[in-house]
PDB file of C-alpha atoms in Angstrom:
ATOM      1  CA  MET A   5     -20.582-173.094  44.715  1.00  0.00           C
ATOM      2  CA  ILE A   6     -22.625-176.307  42.408  1.00  0.00           C
ATOM      3  CA  SER A   7     -25.471-178.178  44.595  1.00  0.00           C
ATOM      4  CA  HIS A   8     -25.475-181.452  44.821  1.00  0.00           C
ATOM      5  CA  LYS A   9     -28.231-180.807  42.484  1.00  0.00           C
ATOM      6  CA  ASP A  10     -27.902-178.616  40.102  1.00  0.00           C
ATOM      7  CA  LYS A  11     -24.736-181.289  39.127  1.00  0.00           C
ATOM      8  CA  LEU A  12     -27.089-184.287  38.865  1.00  0.00           C
ATOM      9  CA  GLU A  13     -29.511-181.480  36.638  1.00  0.00           C
ATOM     10  CA  ARG A  14     -26.382-181.125  34.221  1.00  0.00           C
ATOM     11  CA  LEU A  15     -25.997-184.824  34.915  1.00  0.00           C
ATOM     12  CA  ASN A  16     -29.322-185.243  33.711  1.00  0.00           C
ATOM     13  CA  GLY A  17     -29.845-182.836  31.015  1.00  0.00           C
ATOM     14  CA  GLY A  18     -32.440-180.908  32.781  1.00  0.00           C
ATOM     15  CA  PRO A  19     -35.173-180.743  35.870  1.00  0.00           C
ATOM     16  CA  ILE A  20     -34.886-184.507  37.820  1.00  0.00           C
ATOM     17  CA  GLY A  21     -37.767-185.526  39.445  1.00  0.00           C
ATOM     18  CA  GLN A  22     -41.249-185.622  38.362  1.00  0.00           C
ATOM     19  CA  ASN A  23     -44.470-184.430  40.836  1.00  0.00           C
ATOM     20  CA  TYR A  24     -46.936-186.514  38.414  1.00  0.00           C
ATOM     21  CA  GLU A  25     -49.637-185.246  41.030  1.00  0.00           C
ATOM     22  CA  GLU A  26     -49.056-182.227  39.417  1.00  0.00           C
ATOM     23  CA  MET A  27     -49.261-183.150  36.237  1.00  0.00           C
ATOM     24  CA  LYS A  28     -52.164-185.365  35.796  1.00  0.00           C
ATOM     25  CA  HIS A  29     -54.816-183.911  35.417  1.00  0.00           C
ATOM     26  CA  LYS A  30     -52.757-181.630  32.570  1.00  0.00           C
ATOM     27  CA  LEU A  31     -51.635-184.880  31.150  1.00  0.00           C
ATOM     28  CA  ILE A  32     -54.150-188.026  31.204  1.00  0.00           C
ATOM     29  CA  HIS A  33     -57.780-187.040  30.484  1.00  0.00           C
ATOM     30  CA  ASN A  34     -59.946-190.112  32.360  1.00  0.00           C
ATOM     31  CA  ILE A  35     -63.378-189.752  31.154  1.00  0.00           C
ATOM     32  CA  SER A  36     -64.443-193.682  31.145  1.00  0.00           C
ATOM     33  CA  SER A  37     -65.690-195.640  33.945  1.00  0.00           C
ATOM     34  CA  TYR A  38     -62.634-197.358  35.070  1.00  0.00           C
ATOM     35  CA  THR A  39     -60.928-196.112  37.715  1.00  0.00           C
ATOM     36  CA  LEU A  40     -57.025-195.586  37.738  1.00  0.00           C
ATOM     37  CA  SER A  41     -54.778-197.257  39.807  1.00  0.00           C
ATOM     38  CA  LYS A  42     -52.131-195.025  41.375  1.00  0.00           C
ATOM     39  CA  ALA A  43     -49.639-196.891  39.516  1.00  0.00           C
ATOM     40  CA  GLU A  44     -51.369-196.741  36.856  1.00  0.00           C
ATOM     41  CA  GLU A  45     -51.751-192.835  36.940  1.00  0.00           C
ATOM     42  CA  ARG A  46     -48.046-193.154  37.121  1.00  0.00           C
ATOM     43  CA  LEU A  47     -46.538-195.152  34.490  1.00  0.00           C
ATOM     44  CA  LEU A  48     -49.740-192.642  31.350  1.00  0.00           C
ATOM     45  CA  CYS A  49     -47.499-189.572  33.417  1.00  0.00           C
ATOM     46  CA  ARG A  50     -45.014-190.479  31.338  1.00  0.00           C
ATOM     47  CA  GLY A  51     -46.190-190.108  27.808  1.00  0.00           C
ATOM     48  CA  TRP A  52     -46.047-191.602  24.943  1.00  0.00           C
ATOM     49  CA  ASP A  53     -42.067-191.098  24.002  1.00  0.00           C
ATOM     50  CA  PHE A  54     -40.970-192.711  26.844  1.00  0.00           C
ATOM     51  CA  CYS A  55     -39.135-195.725  26.687  1.00  0.00           C
ATOM     52  CA  ILE A  56     -39.710-198.224  28.840  1.00  0.00           C
ATOM     53  CA  GLU A  57     -36.472-200.481  28.074  1.00  0.00           C
ATOM     54  CA  LYS A  58     -32.967-199.985  26.253  1.00  0.00           C
ATOM     55  CA  LYS A  59     -30.474-201.755  25.867  1.00  0.00           C
ATOM     56  CA  ASN A  60     -27.721-200.847  28.111  1.00  0.00           C
ATOM     57  CA  LYS A  61     -24.548-199.020  26.473  1.00  0.00           C
ATOM     58  CA  ASP A  62     -24.115-195.898  28.162  1.00  0.00           C
ATOM     59  CA  PHE A  63     -24.886-196.420  32.705  1.00  0.00           C
ATOM     60  CA  LEU A  64     -24.300-192.036  32.761  1.00  0.00           C
ATOM     61  CA  ASP A  65     -28.336-191.670  32.762  1.00  0.00           C
ATOM     62  CA  PHE A  66     -28.904-195.094  35.242  1.00  0.00           C
ATOM     63  CA  GLU A  67     -26.311-193.789  37.988  1.00  0.00           C
ATOM     64  CA  THR A  68     -27.357-189.465  37.233  1.00  0.00           C
ATOM     65  CA  ASP A  69     -30.966-191.740  38.639  1.00  0.00           C
ATOM     66  CA  LEU A  70     -29.164-193.683  41.091  1.00  0.00           C
ATOM     67  CA  GLU A  71     -27.795-191.138  42.878  1.00  0.00           C
ATOM     68  CA  LEU A  72     -30.928-188.681  42.709  1.00  0.00           C
ATOM     69  CA  ASN A  73     -32.525-191.634  45.056  1.00  0.00           C
ATOM     70  CA  VAL A  74     -29.894-192.308  47.510  1.00  0.00           C
ATOM     71  CA  MET A  75     -29.518-188.553  48.427  1.00  0.00           C
ATOM     72  CA  LYS A  76     -33.235-188.614  49.361  1.00  0.00           C
ATOM     73  CA  LEU A  77     -32.680-190.682  52.641  1.00  0.00           C
ATOM     74  CA  GLN A  78     -29.563-188.441  53.331  1.00  0.00           C
ATOM     75  CA  SER A  79     -32.218-186.778  55.901  1.00  0.00           C
ATOM     76  CA  HIS A  80     -33.219-189.161  57.419  1.00  0.00           C
ATOM     77  CA  CYS A  81     -30.013-191.452  58.630  1.00  0.00           C
ATOM     78  CA  HIS A  82     -26.640-190.800  60.376  1.00  0.00           C
ATOM     79  CA  THR A  83     -23.996-189.639  59.016  1.00  0.00           C
ATOM     80  CA  SER A  84     -22.179-192.922  59.144  1.00  0.00           C
ATOM     81  CA  VAL A  85     -25.074-194.792  58.317  1.00  0.00           C
ATOM     82  CA  PHE A  86     -25.389-192.716  55.236  1.00  0.00           C
ATOM     83  CA  ARG A  87     -22.459-193.335  53.964  1.00  0.00           C
ATOM     84  CA  THR A  88     -22.415-197.075  54.549  1.00  0.00           C
ATOM     85  CA  ILE A  89     -25.395-197.254  52.839  1.00  0.00           C
ATOM     86  CA  CYS A  90     -23.733-195.086  49.706  1.00  0.00           C
ATOM     87  CA  ARG A  91     -21.109-197.769  49.345  1.00  0.00           C
ATOM     88  CA  LYS A  92     -23.203-200.636  49.925  1.00  0.00           C
ATOM     89  CA  VAL A  93     -25.632-199.200  47.034  1.00  0.00           C
ATOM     90  CA  TYR A  94     -22.358-197.664  44.409  1.00  0.00           C
ATOM     91  CA  ALA A  95     -21.059-202.208  45.565  1.00  0.00           C
ATOM     92  CA  ALA A  96     -23.940-203.042  44.025  1.00  0.00           C
ATOM     93  CA  SER A  97     -24.557-200.693  41.448  1.00  0.00           C
ATOM     94  CA  GLN A  98     -20.800-201.533  39.622  1.00  0.00           C
ATOM     95  CA  GLU A  99     -22.120-205.626  40.038  1.00  0.00           C
ATOM     96  CA  LEU A 100     -25.538-204.541  38.182  1.00  0.00           C
ATOM     97  CA  MET A 101     -23.465-203.094  35.695  1.00  0.00           C
ATOM     98  CA  LYS A 102     -20.866-205.101  34.010  1.00  0.00           C
ATOM     99  CA  THR A 103     -23.872-208.334  34.590  1.00  0.00           C
ATOM    100  CA  SER A 104     -26.184-205.593  32.652  1.00  0.00           C
ATOM    101  CA  LYS A 105     -23.512-204.338  30.033  1.00  0.00           C
ATOM    102  CA  HIS A 106     -25.691-205.939  26.200  1.00  0.00           C
ATOM    103  CA  LYS A 107     -28.780-206.559  28.083  1.00  0.00           C
ATOM    104  CA  LYS A 108     -31.777-204.524  27.354  1.00  0.00           C
ATOM    105  CA  MET A 109     -33.032-202.689  30.219  1.00  0.00           C
ATOM    106  CA  SER A 110     -36.122-201.847  32.743  1.00  0.00           C
ATOM    107  CA  ASN A 111     -36.639-198.000  33.101  1.00  0.00           C
ATOM    108  CA  LEU A 112     -40.616-198.853  34.796  1.00  0.00           C
ATOM    109  CA  SER A 113     -40.642-199.837  38.409  1.00  0.00           C
ATOM    110  CA  ASP A 114     -42.592-204.259  39.277  1.00  0.00           C
ATOM    111  CA  GLU A 115     -45.223-201.893  39.993  1.00  0.00           C
ATOM    112  CA  GLU A 116     -45.027-199.928  36.943  1.00  0.00           C
ATOM    113  CA  LEU A 117     -44.873-203.081  34.835  1.00  0.00           C
ATOM    114  CA  ALA A 118     -47.763-204.857  37.085  1.00  0.00           C
ATOM    115  CA  ALA A 119     -49.618-201.522  35.692  1.00  0.00           C
ATOM    116  CA  LEU A 120     -48.592-201.820  31.911  1.00  0.00           C
ATOM    117  CA  LYS A 121     -49.683-205.475  31.727  1.00  0.00           C
ATOM    118  CA  SER A 122     -53.277-204.536  33.646  1.00  0.00           C
ATOM    119  CA  LEU A 123     -53.850-201.444  31.204  1.00  0.00           C
ATOM    120  CA  ARG A 124     -53.331-204.409  28.514  1.00  0.00           C
ATOM    121  CA  SER A 125     -55.435-207.242  29.407  1.00  0.00           C
ATOM    122  CA  ASN A 126     -57.985-204.224  29.669  1.00  0.00           C
ATOM    123  CA  LYS A 127     -60.632-204.997  27.210  1.00  0.00           C
ATOM    124  CA  ASP A 128     -63.351-202.431  28.083  1.00  0.00           C
ATOM    125  CA  ILE A 129     -60.967-199.593  27.486  1.00  0.00           C
ATOM    126  CA  VAL A 130     -59.726-197.516  24.955  1.00  0.00           C
ATOM    127  CA  ILE A 131     -56.535-195.211  25.866  1.00  0.00           C
ATOM    128  CA  CYS A 132     -55.614-192.790  23.287  1.00  0.00           C
ATOM    129  CA  LYS A 133     -53.415-190.319  21.809  1.00  0.00           C
ATOM    130  CA  ALA A 134     -55.469-186.571  22.510  1.00  0.00           C
ATOM    131  CA  ASP A 135     -56.259-185.069  18.942  1.00  0.00           C
ATOM    132  CA  LYS A 136     -53.860-181.922  20.051  1.00  0.00           C
ATOM    133  CA  GLY A 137     -50.781-182.582  22.385  1.00  0.00           C
ATOM    134  CA  ASN A 138     -49.884-185.086  24.468  1.00  0.00           C
ATOM    135  CA  SER A 139     -51.641-186.123  26.229  1.00  0.00           C
ATOM    136  CA  ILE A 140     -54.342-189.490  27.141  1.00  0.00           C
ATOM    137  CA  VAL A 141     -56.920-190.384  26.720  1.00  0.00           C
ATOM    138  CA  ILE A 142     -58.942-193.339  28.606  1.00  0.00           C
ATOM    139  CA  LEU A 143     -62.597-193.946  26.951  1.00  0.00           C
ATOM    140  CA  ASP A 144     -65.498-196.941  27.354  1.00  0.00           C
ATOM    141  CA  LYS A 145     -64.438-198.772  24.761  1.00  0.00           C
ATOM    142  CA  GLU A 146     -68.928-198.597  23.922  1.00  0.00           C
ATOM    143  CA  MET A 147     -68.265-195.263  24.020  1.00  0.00           C
ATOM    144  CA  TYR A 148     -65.412-194.619  21.574  1.00  0.00           C
ATOM    145  CA  MET A 149     -67.149-197.318  19.750  1.00  0.00           C
ATOM    146  CA  LYS A 150     -70.163-195.072  19.920  1.00  0.00           C
ATOM    147  CA  LYS A 151     -68.597-192.020  18.369  1.00  0.00           C
ATOM    148  CA  ALA A 152     -66.470-194.365  15.684  1.00  0.00           C
ATOM    149  CA  GLU A 153     -69.829-195.107  14.208  1.00  0.00           C
ATOM    150  CA  GLU A 154     -71.110-191.980  14.354  1.00  0.00           C
ATOM    151  CA  ILE A 155     -68.678-190.073  11.695  1.00  0.00           C
ATOM    152  CA  LEU A 156     -68.925-193.557   9.406  1.00  0.00           C
ATOM    153  CA  LYS A 157     -72.707-193.427   8.874  1.00  0.00           C
ATOM    154  CA  GLY A 158     -71.564-190.157   7.365  1.00  0.00           C
ATOM    155  CA  LYS A 159     -72.819-189.820   3.328  1.00  0.00           C
ATOM    156  CA  GLN A 160     -68.536-189.236   2.950  1.00  0.00           C
ATOM    157  CA  PHE A 161     -68.511-192.968   4.206  1.00  0.00           C
ATOM    158  CA  GLU A 162     -69.637-196.789   2.262  1.00  0.00           C
ATOM    159  CA  LEU A 163     -69.646-199.984   3.429  1.00  0.00           C
ATOM    160  CA  SER A 164     -66.102-202.352   0.415  1.00  0.00           C
ATOM    161  CA  ASN A 165     -64.826-205.479   0.641  1.00  0.00           C
ATOM    162  CA  GLU A 166     -61.986-207.060  -0.447  1.00  0.00           C
ATOM    163  CA  LYS A 167     -62.855-207.755  -3.957  1.00  0.00           C
ATOM    164  CA  TYR A 168     -63.347-203.903  -4.626  1.00  0.00           C
ATOM    165  CA  HIS A 169     -60.135-203.454  -3.343  1.00  0.00           C
ATOM    166  CA  GLU A 170     -58.405-205.896  -5.692  1.00  0.00           C
ATOM    167  CA  GLU A 171     -60.278-204.295  -8.439  1.00  0.00           C
ATOM    168  CA  ARG A 172     -58.500-200.888  -7.964  1.00  0.00           C
ATOM    169  CA  GLU A 173     -55.713-202.006  -6.964  1.00  0.00           C
ATOM    170  CA  LYS A 174     -56.050-204.080 -10.406  1.00  0.00           C
ATOM    171  CA  GLU A 175     -56.637-200.879 -12.456  1.00  0.00           C
ATOM    172  CA  LEU A 176     -54.159-198.873 -10.839  1.00  0.00           C
ATOM    173  CA  ASN A 177     -50.722-200.627 -11.361  1.00  0.00           C
ATOM    174  CA  LYS A 178     -52.893-200.927 -15.223  1.00  0.00           C
ATOM    175  CA  TYR A 179     -52.888-197.926 -15.744  1.00  0.00           C
ATOM    176  CA  ILE A 180     -49.214-197.027 -14.227  1.00  0.00           C
ATOM    177  CA  LEU A 181     -48.433-200.044 -17.282  1.00  0.00           C
ATOM    178  CA  LEU A 182     -49.720-198.090 -19.469  1.00  0.00           C
ATOM    179  CA  LEU A 183     -48.047-194.729 -18.702  1.00  0.00           C
ATOM    180  CA  PHE A 184     -44.557-196.363 -19.001  1.00  0.00           C
ATOM    181  CA  LYS A 185     -46.131-197.857 -22.088  1.00  0.00           C
ATOM    182  CA  ASP A 186     -46.664-194.344 -23.258  1.00  0.00           C
ATOM    183  CA  GLY A 187     -43.268-193.266 -22.563  1.00  0.00           C
ATOM    184  CA  VAL A 188     -44.411-190.808 -19.972  1.00  0.00           C
ATOM    185  CA  ILE A 189     -42.732-192.583 -17.030  1.00  0.00           C
ATOM    186  CA  ASP A 190     -39.477-194.060 -16.267  1.00  0.00           C
ATOM    187  CA  ASN A 191     -39.154-197.732 -15.056  1.00  0.00           C
ATOM    188  CA  LYS A 192     -37.720-196.578 -11.307  1.00  0.00           C
ATOM    189  CA  LEU A 193     -41.359-194.721 -11.455  1.00  0.00           C
ATOM    190  CA  ARG A 194     -42.390-197.140 -12.389  1.00  0.00           C
ATOM    191  CA  HIS A 195     -42.009-199.807  -9.426  1.00  0.00           C
ATOM    192  CA  ARG A 196     -42.436-197.445  -6.918  1.00  0.00           C
ATOM    193  CA  LEU A 197     -45.717-196.688  -8.279  1.00  0.00           C
ATOM    194  CA  LYS A 198     -47.018-199.752  -8.811  1.00  0.00           C
ATOM    195  CA  SER A 199     -49.419-201.693  -5.662  1.00  0.00           C
ATOM    196  CA  THR A 200     -48.194-205.468  -4.879  1.00  0.00           C
ATOM    197  CA  CYS A 201     -50.220-207.163  -1.963  1.00  0.00           C
ATOM    198  CA  SER A 202     -51.883-204.327  -0.541  1.00  0.00           C
ATOM    199  CA  SER A 203     -53.674-203.363   2.789  1.00  0.00           C
ATOM    200  CA  VAL A 204     -57.286-202.318   3.211  1.00  0.00           C
ATOM    201  CA  SER A 205     -56.742-198.548   5.108  1.00  0.00           C
ATOM    202  CA  VAL A 206     -57.273-198.182   8.674  1.00  0.00           C
ATOM    203  CA  PHE A 207     -59.491-195.802  10.396  1.00  0.00           C
ATOM    204  CA  TYR A 208     -59.330-194.632  14.014  1.00  0.00           C
ATOM    205  CA  GLY A 209     -60.431-191.469  16.205  1.00  0.00           C
ATOM    206  CA  LEU A 210     -58.797-188.875  18.080  1.00  0.00           C
ATOM    207  CA  PRO A 211     -60.683-187.272  20.939  1.00  0.00           C
ATOM    208  CA  LYS A 212     -60.578-183.873  21.126  1.00  0.00           C
ATOM    209  CA  ALA A 213     -59.676-183.242  24.905  1.00  0.00           C
ATOM    210  CA  HIS A 214     -59.775-179.538  24.510  1.00  0.00           C
ATOM    211  CA  LYS A 215     -63.288-179.864  23.368  1.00  0.00           C
ATOM    212  CA  ALA A 216     -66.439-180.788  24.754  1.00  0.00           C
ATOM    213  CA  GLY A 217     -68.249-184.289  24.995  1.00  0.00           C
ATOM    214  CA  TYR A 218     -64.894-185.700  23.565  1.00  0.00           C
ATOM    215  CA  PRO A 219     -65.527-185.923  19.590  1.00  0.00           C
ATOM    216  CA  ILE A 220     -63.101-187.792  17.691  1.00  0.00           C
ATOM    217  CA  ARG A 221     -60.830-187.002  14.773  1.00  0.00           C
ATOM    218  CA  PRO A 222     -61.667-189.151  12.355  1.00  0.00           C
ATOM    219  CA  ILE A 223     -57.645-190.758  11.114  1.00  0.00           C
ATOM    220  CA  ILE A 224     -57.504-192.056   7.961  1.00  0.00           C
ATOM    221  CA  SER A 225     -54.030-194.485   7.470  1.00  0.00           C
ATOM    222  CA  THR A 226     -53.616-195.769   4.286  1.00  0.00           C
ATOM    223  CA  ILE A 227     -50.074-197.397   4.851  1.00  0.00           C
ATOM    224  CA  GLY A 228     -49.727-200.050   3.548  1.00  0.00           C
ATOM    225  CA  SER A 229     -53.441-199.780   0.922  1.00  0.00           C
ATOM    226  CA  TYR A 230     -52.774-199.645  -3.058  1.00  0.00           C
ATOM    227  CA  GLN A 231     -53.025-196.082  -3.681  1.00  0.00           C
ATOM    228  CA  TYR A 232     -49.999-195.345  -0.326  1.00  0.00           C
ATOM    229  CA  GLU A 233     -47.127-194.928  -2.621  1.00  0.00           C
ATOM    230  CA  LEU A 234     -48.949-192.526  -5.036  1.00  0.00           C
ATOM    231  CA  SER A 235     -50.206-190.326  -2.389  1.00  0.00           C
ATOM    232  CA  LYS A 236     -47.128-189.473  -0.933  1.00  0.00           C
ATOM    233  CA  TYR A 237     -46.108-189.371  -4.613  1.00  0.00           C
ATOM    234  CA  LEU A 238     -48.459-186.828  -5.563  1.00  0.00           C
ATOM    235  CA  ALA A 239     -48.771-185.211  -2.165  1.00  0.00           C
ATOM    236  CA  LYS A 240     -44.983-183.898  -2.670  1.00  0.00           C
ATOM    237  CA  ALA A 241     -45.631-181.938  -5.585  1.00  0.00           C
ATOM    238  CA  ILE A 242     -49.393-180.912  -4.926  1.00  0.00           C
ATOM    239  CA  ARG A 243     -47.120-179.751  -1.417  1.00  0.00           C
ATOM    240  CA  ASN A 244     -44.113-178.060  -3.886  1.00  0.00           C
ATOM    241  CA  ALA A 245     -47.242-176.294  -6.221  1.00  0.00           C
ATOM    242  CA  ARG A 246     -48.989-174.653  -3.552  1.00  0.00           C
ATOM    243  CA  PRO A 247     -48.749-171.316  -3.105  1.00  0.00           C
ATOM    244  CA  GLU A 248     -47.552-169.879   0.378  1.00  0.00           C
ATOM    245  CA  ALA A 249     -51.604-168.406   1.628  1.00  0.00           C
ATOM    246  CA  LYS A 250     -50.429-165.421   3.461  1.00  0.00           C
ATOM    247  CA  SER A 251     -53.279-166.376   6.774  1.00  0.00           C
ATOM    248  CA  PHE A 252     -51.248-169.405   7.313  1.00  0.00           C
ATOM    249  CA  VAL A 253     -49.603-169.795  11.656  1.00  0.00           C
ATOM    250  CA  LYS A 254     -48.194-172.537  12.187  1.00  0.00           C
ATOM    251  CA  ASP A 255     -49.274-173.223  15.454  1.00  0.00           C
ATOM    252  CA  SER A 256     -49.529-170.914  18.575  1.00  0.00           C
ATOM    253  CA  PHE A 257     -46.529-169.685  19.177  1.00  0.00           C
ATOM    254  CA  GLU A 258     -45.759-168.042  15.567  1.00  0.00           C
ATOM    255  CA  PHE A 259     -49.429-166.442  16.408  1.00  0.00           C
ATOM    256  CA  VAL A 260     -47.737-165.452  19.291  1.00  0.00           C
ATOM    257  CA  GLN A 261     -44.768-163.608  17.894  1.00  0.00           C
ATOM    258  CA  LYS A 262     -47.419-162.211  15.140  1.00  0.00           C
ATOM    259  CA  ILE A 263     -50.267-160.443  16.714  1.00  0.00           C
ATOM    260  CA  LYS A 264     -46.498-158.764  18.973  1.00  0.00           C
ATOM    261  CA  GLU A 265     -45.334-157.120  15.917  1.00  0.00           C
ATOM    262  CA  ILE A 266     -49.203-155.772  14.727  1.00  0.00           C
ATOM    263  CA  LEU A 267     -49.367-151.571  16.766  1.00  0.00           C
ATOM    264  CA  LEU A 268     -52.335-151.204  19.339  1.00  0.00           C
ATOM    265  CA  GLU A 269     -54.793-148.476  19.479  1.00  0.00           C
ATOM    266  CA  LYS A 270     -55.129-148.016  23.313  1.00  0.00           C
ATOM    267  CA  GLU A 271     -58.224-146.151  23.570  1.00  0.00           C
ATOM    268  CA  LYS A 272     -60.098-148.908  21.504  1.00  0.00           C
ATOM    269  CA  THR A 273     -61.117-152.100  23.006  1.00  0.00           C
ATOM    270  CA  TYR A 274     -60.253-154.775  21.018  1.00  0.00           C
ATOM    271  CA  ILE A 275     -61.594-158.645  20.329  1.00  0.00           C
ATOM    272  CA  GLN A 276     -59.611-161.545  19.563  1.00  0.00           C
ATOM    273  CA  CYS A 277     -61.916-164.376  18.514  1.00  0.00           C
ATOM    274  CA  SER A 278     -61.799-167.720  16.346  1.00  0.00           C
ATOM    275  CA  PHE A 279     -64.027-169.789  13.544  1.00  0.00           C
ATOM    276  CA  ASP A 280     -64.197-173.337  14.137  1.00  0.00           C
ATOM    277  CA  VAL A 281     -64.683-175.865  10.911  1.00  0.00           C
ATOM    278  CA  GLU A 282     -66.691-178.972  12.083  1.00  0.00           C
ATOM    279  CA  SER A 283     -65.221-181.457  10.523  1.00  0.00           C
ATOM    280  CA  LEU A 284     -63.182-179.981   7.931  1.00  0.00           C
ATOM    281  CA  TYR A 285     -61.560-182.525   6.045  1.00  0.00           C
ATOM    282  CA  THR A 286     -64.892-185.110   5.742  1.00  0.00           C
ATOM    283  CA  ASN A 287     -66.341-182.805   4.081  1.00  0.00           C
ATOM    284  CA  VAL A 288     -64.806-180.816   2.052  1.00  0.00           C
ATOM    285  CA  PRO A 289     -65.763-181.071  -2.083  1.00  0.00           C
ATOM    286  CA  ILE A 290     -63.463-184.387  -3.108  1.00  0.00           C
ATOM    287  CA  GLU A 291     -63.805-183.278  -6.597  1.00  0.00           C
ATOM    288  CA  GLU A 292     -64.058-179.155  -6.541  1.00  0.00           C
ATOM    289  CA  ALA A 293     -60.624-179.628  -4.254  1.00  0.00           C
ATOM    290  CA  ILE A 294     -58.843-182.271  -7.196  1.00  0.00           C
ATOM    291  CA  GLU A 295     -60.016-178.979  -9.833  1.00  0.00           C
ATOM    292  CA  ILE A 296     -58.480-176.138  -7.657  1.00  0.00           C
ATOM    293  CA  THR A 297     -55.413-178.264  -6.825  1.00  0.00           C
ATOM    294  CA  LEU A 298     -54.798-179.704 -10.928  1.00  0.00           C
ATOM    295  CA  ASP A 299     -55.568-175.749 -11.195  1.00  0.00           C
ATOM    296  CA  TYR A 300     -53.025-174.433  -9.248  1.00  0.00           C
ATOM    297  CA  MET A 301     -49.741-177.613 -10.280  1.00  0.00           C
ATOM    298  CA  TYR A 302     -50.935-175.683 -13.795  1.00  0.00           C
ATOM    299  CA  LYS A 303     -51.981-172.928 -14.500  1.00  0.00           C
ATOM    300  CA  PRO A 304     -50.594-170.412 -15.936  1.00  0.00           C
ATOM    301  CA  THR A 305     -47.867-172.684 -16.058  1.00  0.00           C
ATOM    302  CA  LYS A 306     -46.967-176.493 -15.470  1.00  0.00           C
ATOM    303  CA  LEU A 307     -45.308-175.458 -11.744  1.00  0.00           C
ATOM    304  CA  VAL A 308     -44.037-178.719 -10.673  1.00  0.00           C
ATOM    305  CA  ASP A 309     -41.482-180.980 -12.030  1.00  0.00           C
ATOM    306  CA  VAL A 310     -43.665-183.808 -11.767  1.00  0.00           C
ATOM    307  CA  PRO A 311     -44.201-186.343 -16.101  1.00  0.00           C
ATOM    308  CA  PHE A 312     -48.278-185.999 -15.562  1.00  0.00           C
ATOM    309  CA  SER A 313     -49.759-184.119 -18.507  1.00  0.00           C
ATOM    310  CA  LYS A 314     -53.969-182.656 -16.246  1.00  0.00           C
ATOM    311  CA  GLU A 315     -55.451-185.145 -18.083  1.00  0.00           C
ATOM    312  CA  GLN A 316     -52.809-187.655 -17.005  1.00  0.00           C
ATOM    313  CA  MET A 317     -53.769-186.818 -13.427  1.00  0.00           C
TER     314      MET A 317
END
């Protein structure tokens, strides 16, 4: 016999309910001086992918949640009273669905909406996605800025201005036009790589929640920058030319599968260890990396279908 809970889980497409008290320590890393309210904790425990509001087309999820919550009242009232409640809730829900069919409905309670506005207006904290996983890290803005400034003090970064980026954009477009006139690229690729009204790249940091002190990983978003389309084009070409590394492991799940295939001698003791490179990407020597990449792409023969020669690249 199928229980009421089984029915709701089938309609919901998975487990029902959320015990945020058990989840919050895994999902929320609050290292700021700000103390979260219960409503703010509940809100953040919903995660980054939670849909705050949606347009009402299919009310199946709404009906499932409604039925689930009404069932919680069953053990607290007499059967006849419970039936009356069910009838009234059903009538009210039908009216609500009728009037809200083409409107947007919030998936947050009034308390959570207030919590969202409160967190959004708090200029003293920064709420970030953790570098790994789907957890949330909350830092004091002052602390976040100090961590970011420490990274920007490195030799890999230097002060720039808007004029510099305008000049770089002109140089890029001039070179692309030259390649087009020389017949190296066609008009379609020329328009794809050409930059117009570009913006400056944006720097931000993702806190490493799995490491002591919550250091941040520097991320530079080049979306909208003068070299963005060119970078996308070259990234695809490099990816196609890159040989598959025998030591490459996609994630921890693949690692578990690989070590299952290893036969170990029972009488021996084995130790598993790993090495971590601090600030790997910002410490890669750029010129050497470019030369190695070009060697992979053009030696011994041209491995990818790109119109450029090694010198033009």
